[in-house]
């Protein structure tokens, strides 16, 4: 089953990369604010069903993919094939 | 009677670059320093462990996040849990934070620039095994060289750390955006310390400063005491 993990800097955590990108975008003439930079991890998970896959990916996030002190994560599972 | 040389292991991860400097500095300060390869599942008989600086596993994902799972790190965690002395320098500090042996996390420098220069570092405590040769309030000159040394803990954790006096070193000027200029922290038990500055690069006046030797020789002496106590 395909899963995607989105890892983001938590609210209120300084994100200098996001700030630098935001200022570059402004220099290009775009009117933007609030740029934040995170990370996307695409995975193929070997699991019996969606619930098991989600539980497995949760464990991956807790153990490795995100640092809970500064990052939050979201898990998206691909719709099961008919 | 001659004091025995304490045995101090320097763990080599792929991507480490300061391992030889650490080994050399510890040897120069009268320790028997030896390398420990990252795939080792057990540590040899050691009185202390040093995790050196560098870019283990290419700093992939987050600095230290992959090294934390190296077989040798499991042995280091066990060693620390038994009260063994562990010092993490730069990437070693990042690894110890990721491994949960030290509080907080090291983030990208606020400036996004790699910072590489001598910095003034204030010693807040001289009663840890890593700072016995320093005086409290003394300002050491030690180089930093890192892109991700911006230490952070949330308000609650930071208040606890302050209350327990776990902040051992602070920069005397802005360096990387670190919360309250934190440069080095110790665990609650006091046997594990991490710092971003590189004491192993400052052990000889020829290199600009020998202040780093105060930290490393504190470690060597503390390790020697442990070696003697174990005899």
Tab-separated table of C-alpha atoms in Angstrom:
chain	number	residue	atom	x	y	z
A	1	UNK	CA	0.000	0.000	0.000
A	2	UNK	CA	1.315	3.426	-0.908
A	3	UNK	CA	1.624	5.952	1.862
A	4	UNK	CA	2.859	9.528	1.946
A	5	UNK	CA	4.165	11.202	5.056
A	6	UNK	CA	4.215	14.997	5.259
A	7	UNK	CA	6.606	16.296	7.901
A	8	UNK	CA	6.310	19.963	8.806
A	9	UNK	CA	7.984	22.323	11.258
A	10	UNK	CA	5.566	22.707	14.152
A	11	UNK	CA	3.597	25.905	14.580
A	12	UNK	CA	5.714	28.559	16.241
A	13	UNK	CA	8.994	26.808	15.468
A	14	UNK	CA	11.384	29.062	13.607
A	15	UNK	CA	11.794	27.963	9.988
A	16	UNK	CA	14.699	29.912	8.487
A	17	UNK	CA	14.421	28.003	5.198
A	18	UNK	CA	10.793	29.020	4.862
A	19	UNK	CA	11.714	32.622	5.645
A	20	UNK	CA	14.474	32.635	3.020
A	21	UNK	CA	12.165	31.163	0.372
A	22	UNK	CA	9.427	33.609	1.278
A	23	UNK	CA	11.758	36.568	0.892
A	24	UNK	CA	12.975	35.210	-2.468
A	25	UNK	CA	9.395	34.868	-3.649
A	26	UNK	CA	8.730	38.454	-2.630
A	27	UNK	CA	11.788	39.591	-4.536
A	28	UNK	CA	10.294	37.894	-7.583
A	29	UNK	CA	7.230	40.057	-7.105
A	30	UNK	CA	4.889	37.502	-5.540
A	31	UNK	CA	2.720	38.688	-2.700
A	32	UNK	CA	3.065	35.799	-0.241
A	33	UNK	CA	3.549	35.164	3.447
A	34	UNK	CA	3.803	32.276	5.850
A	35	UNK	CA	6.123	30.057	3.786
A	36	UNK	CA	7.077	26.922	5.701
A	37	UNK	CA	9.281	24.135	4.407
A	38	UNK	CA	8.788	20.514	5.323
A	39	UNK	CA	9.559	17.126	3.880
A	40	UNK	CA	7.652	14.486	1.920
A	41	UNK	CA	8.376	10.781	2.340
A	42	UNK	CA	6.688	8.364	-0.103
A	43	UNK	CA	6.528	4.770	1.026
A	44	UNK	CA	5.343	1.345	-0.112
A	45	UNK	CA	4.069	-0.346	3.019
A	46	UNK	CA	3.534	-4.052	3.307
A	47	UNK	CA	0.353	-4.284	5.374
A	48	UNK	CA	-2.877	-6.279	5.387
A	49	UNK	CA	-5.203	-3.282	5.338
A	50	UNK	CA	-5.329	0.492	5.608
A	51	UNK	CA	-5.587	0.512	9.395
A	52	UNK	CA	-2.550	-1.716	9.754
A	53	UNK	CA	-0.624	0.380	7.231
A	54	UNK	CA	-1.466	3.590	9.072
A	55	UNK	CA	-0.409	2.109	12.403
A	56	UNK	CA	2.867	0.958	10.866
A	57	UNK	CA	3.607	4.378	9.342
A	58	UNK	CA	2.732	6.064	12.652
A	59	UNK	CA	5.436	3.996	14.282
A	60	UNK	CA	7.893	4.980	11.555
A	61	UNK	CA	7.107	8.633	12.191
A	62	UNK	CA	7.520	8.316	15.934
A	63	UNK	CA	10.791	6.420	15.679
A	64	UNK	CA	12.534	8.079	12.763
A	65	UNK	CA	10.718	10.213	10.219
A	66	UNK	CA	9.823	13.143	12.475
A	67	UNK	CA	11.363	14.684	15.568
A	68	UNK	CA	8.377	15.386	17.824
A	69	UNK	CA	10.141	18.293	19.531
A	70	UNK	CA	10.034	20.422	16.412
A	71	UNK	CA	8.053	18.598	13.730
A	72	UNK	CA	4.497	17.455	13.176
A	73	UNK	CA	3.489	14.852	10.625
A	74	UNK	CA	0.505	13.812	8.562
A	75	UNK	CA	-0.018	10.442	6.962
A	76	UNK	CA	-1.882	10.010	3.682
A	77	UNK	CA	-2.762	6.541	2.445
A	78	UNK	CA	-3.536	5.911	-1.223
A	79	UNK	CA	-7.091	4.720	-1.851
A	80	UNK	CA	-7.118	0.923	-1.914
A	81	UNK	CA	-7.299	-0.453	-5.466
A	82	UNK	CA	-10.715	-1.865	-6.418
B	1	UNK	CA	52.873	5.358	41.428
B	2	UNK	CA	51.931	6.170	37.875
B	3	UNK	CA	48.263	6.637	37.172
B	4	UNK	CA	46.841	4.309	34.581
B	5	UNK	CA	45.803	5.791	31.280
B	6	UNK	CA	42.022	5.764	31.003
B	7	UNK	CA	40.687	4.006	27.924
B	8	UNK	CA	38.473	6.272	25.848
B	9	UNK	CA	36.674	5.020	22.754
B	10	UNK	CA	35.999	7.287	19.775
B	11	UNK	CA	33.095	5.943	17.720
B	12	UNK	CA	33.623	6.200	13.960
B	13	UNK	CA	30.497	6.601	11.891
B	14	UNK	CA	30.570	6.780	8.108
B	15	UNK	CA	30.804	10.499	7.388
B	16	UNK	CA	32.620	11.392	10.612
B	17	UNK	CA	35.510	13.784	9.973
B	18	UNK	CA	36.805	14.807	13.390
B	19	UNK	CA	37.423	11.299	14.680
B	20	UNK	CA	41.196	11.464	14.150
B	21	UNK	CA	41.443	14.888	15.776
B	22	UNK	CA	39.527	13.605	18.790
B	23	UNK	CA	41.752	10.525	19.015
B	24	UNK	CA	44.889	12.638	18.704
B	25	UNK	CA	43.744	15.200	21.282
B	26	UNK	CA	42.761	12.544	23.827
B	27	UNK	CA	46.086	10.754	23.329
B	28	UNK	CA	47.964	14.037	23.748
B	29	UNK	CA	46.080	14.552	27.019
B	30	UNK	CA	47.291	11.194	28.318
B	31	UNK	CA	44.393	8.902	27.533
B	32	UNK	CA	44.622	5.594	25.738
B	33	UNK	CA	42.282	6.504	22.903
B	34	UNK	CA	40.989	3.891	20.516
B	35	UNK	CA	38.541	3.820	17.638
B	36	UNK	CA	35.266	1.904	17.840
B	37	UNK	CA	33.721	1.050	14.464
B	38	UNK	CA	30.023	1.883	14.112
B	39	UNK	CA	29.019	-1.722	13.343
B	40	UNK	CA	30.374	-3.035	16.648
B	41	UNK	CA	27.554	-4.364	18.781
B	42	UNK	CA	29.630	-4.288	21.961
B	43	UNK	CA	32.085	-1.730	23.281
B	44	UNK	CA	35.519	-2.840	24.396
B	45	UNK	CA	36.419	-2.228	28.040
B	46	UNK	CA	36.227	1.591	28.207
B	47	UNK	CA	36.249	4.336	30.832
B	48	UNK	CA	34.576	6.867	28.540
B	49	UNK	CA	33.160	7.254	25.032
B	50	UNK	CA	33.469	10.199	22.656
B	51	UNK	CA	31.130	10.681	19.699
B	52	UNK	CA	33.138	12.860	17.319
B	53	UNK	CA	32.085	15.575	14.922
B	54	UNK	CA	31.340	15.169	11.263
B	55	UNK	CA	28.416	14.441	9.012
B	56	UNK	CA	27.417	10.890	9.855
B	57	UNK	CA	25.329	9.263	7.111
B	58	UNK	CA	25.459	12.505	5.140
B	59	UNK	CA	23.207	14.246	7.680
B	60	UNK	CA	20.316	12.627	5.789
B	61	UNK	CA	16.793	13.155	7.159
B	62	UNK	CA	18.026	15.086	10.227
B	63	UNK	CA	21.536	15.373	11.654
B	64	UNK	CA	22.228	12.356	13.813
B	65	UNK	CA	18.887	10.720	13.044
B	66	UNK	CA	20.416	7.742	11.209
B	67	UNK	CA	23.570	7.325	13.313
B	68	UNK	CA	21.350	6.913	16.308
B	69	UNK	CA	20.419	3.451	15.008
B	70	UNK	CA	23.995	2.272	14.397
B	71	UNK	CA	24.771	-0.920	16.318
B	72	UNK	CA	27.529	0.852	18.254
B	73	UNK	CA	24.989	3.424	19.442
B	74	UNK	CA	22.924	0.738	21.125
B	75	UNK	CA	26.064	-0.203	23.018
B	76	UNK	CA	26.693	3.473	23.832
B	77	UNK	CA	23.145	3.864	25.163
B	78	UNK	CA	23.730	0.836	27.380
B	79	UNK	CA	27.094	2.238	28.499
B	80	UNK	CA	25.471	5.585	29.379
B	81	UNK	CA	22.589	3.887	31.182
B	82	UNK	CA	25.138	2.134	33.381
B	83	UNK	CA	26.573	5.554	34.286
B	84	UNK	CA	29.439	5.566	31.762
B	85	UNK	CA	30.871	8.905	30.645
B	86	UNK	CA	29.830	9.948	27.143
B	87	UNK	CA	30.855	13.180	25.404
B	88	UNK	CA	29.301	14.164	22.068
B	89	UNK	CA	30.990	16.849	20.024
B	90	UNK	CA	29.038	18.649	17.272
B	91	UNK	CA	27.557	15.796	15.227
B	92	UNK	CA	28.061	13.657	18.348
B	93	UNK	CA	25.856	16.134	20.259
B	94	UNK	CA	23.233	15.894	17.501
B	95	UNK	CA	23.328	12.095	17.700
B	96	UNK	CA	22.936	12.126	21.503
B	97	UNK	CA	19.894	14.406	21.190
B	98	UNK	CA	18.323	12.188	18.534
B	99	UNK	CA	19.049	9.133	20.681
B	100	UNK	CA	17.228	10.742	23.599
B	101	UNK	CA	20.348	10.694	25.804
B	102	UNK	CA	20.384	14.499	25.848
B	103	UNK	CA	17.467	16.942	25.871
B	104	UNK	CA	16.527	19.214	22.994
B	105	UNK	CA	17.325	19.212	19.312
B	106	UNK	CA	19.818	20.968	17.034
B	107	UNK	CA	18.232	22.786	14.126
B	108	UNK	CA	19.476	24.588	11.064
B	109	UNK	CA	21.409	27.744	11.970
B	110	UNK	CA	19.139	30.753	12.065
B	111	UNK	CA	21.263	32.474	9.396
B	112	UNK	CA	21.151	29.340	7.179
B	113	UNK	CA	24.922	29.840	6.894
B	114	UNK	CA	27.579	27.398	7.947
B	115	UNK	CA	29.464	29.036	10.803
B	116	UNK	CA	33.170	28.290	11.201
B	117	UNK	CA	35.150	30.426	13.647
B	118	UNK	CA	36.485	30.745	17.172
B	119	UNK	CA	33.721	31.662	19.595
B	120	UNK	CA	33.711	32.690	23.262
B	121	UNK	CA	32.013	30.058	25.420
B	122	UNK	CA	31.032	30.667	29.035
B	123	UNK	CA	31.415	27.785	31.498
B	124	UNK	CA	28.336	27.730	33.747
B	125	UNK	CA	29.304	24.672	35.775
B	126	UNK	CA	32.610	23.182	36.827
B	127	UNK	CA	31.077	20.292	38.747
B	128	UNK	CA	30.395	18.017	35.784
B	129	UNK	CA	32.909	15.305	34.807
B	130	UNK	CA	33.524	17.285	31.613
B	131	UNK	CA	34.348	20.659	33.160
B	132	UNK	CA	36.251	19.959	36.399
B	133	UNK	CA	39.346	21.710	35.053
B	134	UNK	CA	37.407	24.843	34.111
B	135	UNK	CA	36.406	27.580	36.516
B	136	UNK	CA	32.785	28.619	36.650
B	137	UNK	CA	32.346	31.907	34.842
B	138	UNK	CA	35.450	31.423	32.747
B	139	UNK	CA	35.134	32.218	29.054
B	140	UNK	CA	36.840	29.686	26.794
B	141	UNK	CA	37.807	30.306	23.181
B	142	UNK	CA	36.860	27.242	21.127
B	143	UNK	CA	36.037	26.954	17.424
B	144	UNK	CA	32.644	25.958	16.060
B	145	UNK	CA	32.022	24.622	12.558
B	146	UNK	CA	28.464	23.636	11.869
B	147	UNK	CA	25.391	24.344	9.803
B	148	UNK	CA	22.964	22.921	12.343
B	149	UNK	CA	23.841	23.962	15.854
B	150	UNK	CA	20.759	25.931	16.700
B	151	UNK	CA	19.751	24.207	19.931
B	152	UNK	CA	16.099	24.279	20.898
B	153	UNK	CA	13.819	23.019	23.650
B	154	UNK	CA	10.256	24.106	24.326
B	155	UNK	CA	9.532	26.437	27.253
B	156	UNK	CA	8.527	23.696	29.654
B	157	UNK	CA	11.562	21.516	28.972
B	158	UNK	CA	13.902	24.492	29.035
B	159	UNK	CA	12.586	25.625	32.427
B	160	UNK	CA	13.224	22.123	33.792
B	161	UNK	CA	16.741	22.083	32.381
B	162	UNK	CA	17.506	25.482	33.881
B	163	UNK	CA	16.129	24.393	37.247
B	164	UNK	CA	18.356	21.304	37.181
B	165	UNK	CA	21.342	23.330	35.928
B	166	UNK	CA	21.766	21.170	32.854
B	167	UNK	CA	23.009	24.006	30.670
B	168	UNK	CA	26.786	23.794	31.024
B	169	UNK	CA	28.083	26.033	28.234
B	170	UNK	CA	26.736	29.174	26.589
B	171	UNK	CA	28.054	31.304	23.755
B	172	UNK	CA	28.933	34.820	24.802
B	173	UNK	CA	27.741	36.184	21.473
B	174	UNK	CA	25.132	35.132	18.916
B	175	UNK	CA	26.460	32.185	16.907
B	176	UNK	CA	23.640	30.159	15.412
B	177	UNK	CA	20.320	31.236	16.901
B	178	UNK	CA	20.537	28.765	19.785
B	179	UNK	CA	17.927	29.304	22.510
B	180	UNK	CA	19.548	31.521	25.188
B	181	UNK	CA	22.894	30.907	23.420
B	182	UNK	CA	23.071	27.316	24.692
B	183	UNK	CA	26.289	25.671	23.492
B	184	UNK	CA	26.482	22.562	25.665
B	185	UNK	CA	24.131	20.534	27.871
B	186	UNK	CA	24.463	17.644	30.254
B	187	UNK	CA	21.910	14.956	31.086
B	188	UNK	CA	20.136	14.904	34.431
B	189	UNK	CA	22.449	12.250	35.826
B	190	UNK	CA	25.480	14.240	34.758
B	191	UNK	CA	27.357	11.504	32.874
B	192	UNK	CA	26.469	12.482	29.291
B	193	UNK	CA	27.358	15.833	27.761
B	194	UNK	CA	27.078	17.307	24.299
B	195	UNK	CA	28.502	20.524	22.906
B	196	UNK	CA	28.654	22.148	19.494
B	197	UNK	CA	32.114	23.793	19.858
B	198	UNK	CA	35.084	21.553	19.046
B	199	UNK	CA	37.437	21.198	22.023
B	200	UNK	CA	39.587	18.735	20.029
B	201	UNK	CA	40.458	21.551	17.622
B	202	UNK	CA	41.724	23.757	20.457
B	203	UNK	CA	44.271	21.738	22.416
B	204	UNK	CA	47.437	23.510	21.313
B	205	UNK	CA	48.225	27.258	21.327
B	206	UNK	CA	49.579	26.792	17.805
B	207	UNK	CA	45.993	26.269	16.674
B	208	UNK	CA	44.885	29.578	18.177
B	209	UNK	CA	43.658	28.352	21.542
B	210	UNK	CA	44.306	25.538	23.978
B	211	UNK	CA	41.065	26.090	25.898
B	212	UNK	CA	39.503	22.948	24.458
B	213	UNK	CA	42.086	20.956	26.392
B	214	UNK	CA	40.396	22.072	29.626
B	215	UNK	CA	37.246	20.231	28.623
B	216	UNK	CA	38.961	17.148	27.213
B	217	UNK	CA	41.413	16.876	30.105
B	218	UNK	CA	38.470	17.134	32.520
B	219	UNK	CA	37.006	14.125	30.715
B	220	UNK	CA	40.335	12.281	30.768
B	221	UNK	CA	40.749	12.922	34.510
B	222	UNK	CA	37.182	11.870	35.288
B	223	UNK	CA	37.692	8.722	33.223
B	224	UNK	CA	40.971	8.064	35.032
B	225	UNK	CA	39.241	8.336	38.413
B	226	UNK	CA	36.700	5.817	37.237
B	227	UNK	CA	39.420	3.510	35.970
B	228	UNK	CA	41.190	3.701	39.339
B	229	UNK	CA	37.968	3.159	41.259
B	230	UNK	CA	37.279	0.052	39.206
B	231	UNK	CA	40.680	-1.511	39.985
